[in-house]
Amino acid sequence: MASKPVTVGDLIQRVTSSCLSSRLPCNYTIRDSVDSDLDEDDEDPFADFADAVSSSDKCRRSPSAPEPEAEEEEEGEHEEEKKLKIWEEAQQKEPKVAAERGRDAEALMAEVFDAVSGVRRAYAALQGAHCPWDPDKMRAADAAVVAELRHLARLRDRFRRSAAAGHIPRPNPSAPPLREAVAPYEAALDDLNRQLQSKQAEVDGLKEKLAAATSRRIGRNHPSKHAGPGGAPTAELFTSCAEQARAATRAFAGHLLHLMRAAGVDVAAATRSLTKIPVSSPQLAKHALEAHVTRSLLGGFEHESFYLDGSLSSLLDPAAFRRERYAQFRDMRGMEPAELLGVLPTCPFGRYAATKFASLLPPRVEEAILGDGEHRRVVNGGTHPRTPFYGEFLRAAKAVWMLHLLAFALEPPPSHFEAGRGAEFHPEYMESVAGAPPPRDGAGMVVGFAVAPGFRLGNGAVVRARVYLVPRGGRP
């Protein structure tokens, strides 16, 4: 085929094809084959140009008609703008909320520190009330400690409610909880309560010793008050001495309980082992110890010498024996037992005290309470210790010994009786150690265990037995 000459029209066509081969505004492209088609087929150089021009015209005729992909892109941009606006608003509010939460947390912590300081002050006041001992200050300080701890508990509950509602930040799990922070104070409070119970037992013992000393002083100052014609003993004198003996044994039992607590001994377990009585409370332990002390000291009371020897003087000459016993009662009444045993350690009362001390405290109990067995070694050696504990024991032993002397000085001698476990309660023969009268005069109540025996005198008078009552079918 012969080549055609290049004309102006050919140049225009080629330039136009070169321009149209690039991307147009409406995303249409002229195929790259335009130039090649032009080279290969020169017969219709304007055919592709016409198609491109018609497509460009269509794009220009509908410029406002968006395609579906463009609509989705516009909606996505709109949603992104909304989210951005919400995030910016939250970022603007967050500093204010954080600042408010911080202020609430700081205020709560300030109250917590104030409450802890209040607990420390109340505890210091409670310690101060111990020495010198002041019951009124003790009660007031104890109430203050309880009030401060309750205030601290209310702050804890408020913190938990606030954290659950999102008002203040939740605590860091790695941080120590409030329970651990309060634990030392709770331990100190428990220790203080134990000390308070120990002091209360000591106070009760001192009160009982005071009552016994007052009774002895009244008896010494007014010896003829309960004496009959010619200075003979009377039933009223025996009743008064019986009350003094009970007060003395009760005081020694309280002192024994105080020593157990001071030594850190499990009071309930030690009392159960010593008395064989199931003990479940400190008050019950005190009554159980009193029953044990009374039973030990009054064992053999029906014999004229507590079975320390085989003498039968009361049968050979009863009248002389009664006069001798009453003379011993009056002579020993104003003497301190420690002074008497310091001079005559092996006198009948000395032998009685040594025997009863050995039966009262087994060696293992003595070592647990007193720390060693020195008291038993001294007593077995024929002498008597000069210690406060043994002095307390001698006061109780003397009171029972004096009651025994007076019982065998009376004509006829009083008979003693003891209420058995499970026996019906009879108010005319028994009294409850609880103090308050039982409901309906003891209806439905039975004896849990006997604390002290009773006595029936020759004139018909009765010294009632002391018993611990329990509901029928129950246990102490």
PDB file of C-alpha atoms in Angstrom, residues 15 30 34 44 79 94 106 124 132 135 149 159 192 200 204 211 227-228 280 316 334 375 420 444 454:
ATOM      1  CA  VAL A  15      -2.264  15.569  18.863  1.00  0.00           C
ATOM      2  CA  ILE A  30      -9.058   6.546  25.676  1.00  0.00           C
ATOM      3  CA  VAL A  34      -5.714   4.682  19.456  1.00  0.00           C
ATOM      4  CA  ASP A  44     -10.741   5.999   9.480  1.00  0.00           C
ATOM      5  CA  GLU A  79     -20.461   9.382  60.398  1.00  0.00           C
ATOM      6  CA  GLU A  94     -13.421  14.309  81.044  1.00  0.00           C
ATOM      7  CA  GLU A 106      -9.620  13.453  98.679  1.00  0.00           C
ATOM      8  CA  ALA A 124      -5.417   6.215 124.415  1.00  0.00           C
ATOM      9  CA  PRO A 132      -5.717   4.648 138.055  1.00  0.00           C
ATOM     10  CA  PRO A 135     -14.989   2.441 136.006  1.00  0.00           C
ATOM     11  CA  LEU A 149     -14.986   2.197 114.857  1.00  0.00           C
ATOM     12  CA  PHE A 159     -16.668   4.219  99.752  1.00  0.00           C
ATOM     13  CA  LEU A 192      -7.862  -4.613 124.958  1.00  0.00           C
ATOM     14  CA  GLN A 200     -13.155  -7.029 135.491  1.00  0.00           C
ATOM     15  CA  ASP A 204     -14.966  -8.744 141.112  1.00  0.00           C
ATOM     16  CA  ALA A 211     -17.153  -7.973 151.477  1.00  0.00           C
ATOM     17  CA  ALA A 227     -23.552 -15.157 170.632  1.00  0.00           C
ATOM     18  CA  GLY A 228     -26.046 -16.775 172.961  1.00  0.00           C
ATOM     19  CA  SER A 280     -18.909 -22.519 127.397  1.00  0.00           C
ATOM     20  CA  LEU A 316     -15.546 -39.305 174.295  1.00  0.00           C
ATOM     21  CA  GLY A 334      -8.690 -12.165 164.735  1.00  0.00           C
ATOM     22  CA  HIS A 375       4.508 -23.910 145.907  1.00  0.00           C
ATOM     23  CA  GLY A 420     -27.369 -33.204 142.665  1.00  0.00           C
ATOM     24  CA  GLY A 444     -38.750 -25.696 134.123  1.00  0.00           C
ATOM     25  CA  GLY A 454     -26.343 -25.991 152.057  1.00  0.00           C
TER      26      GLY A 454
END
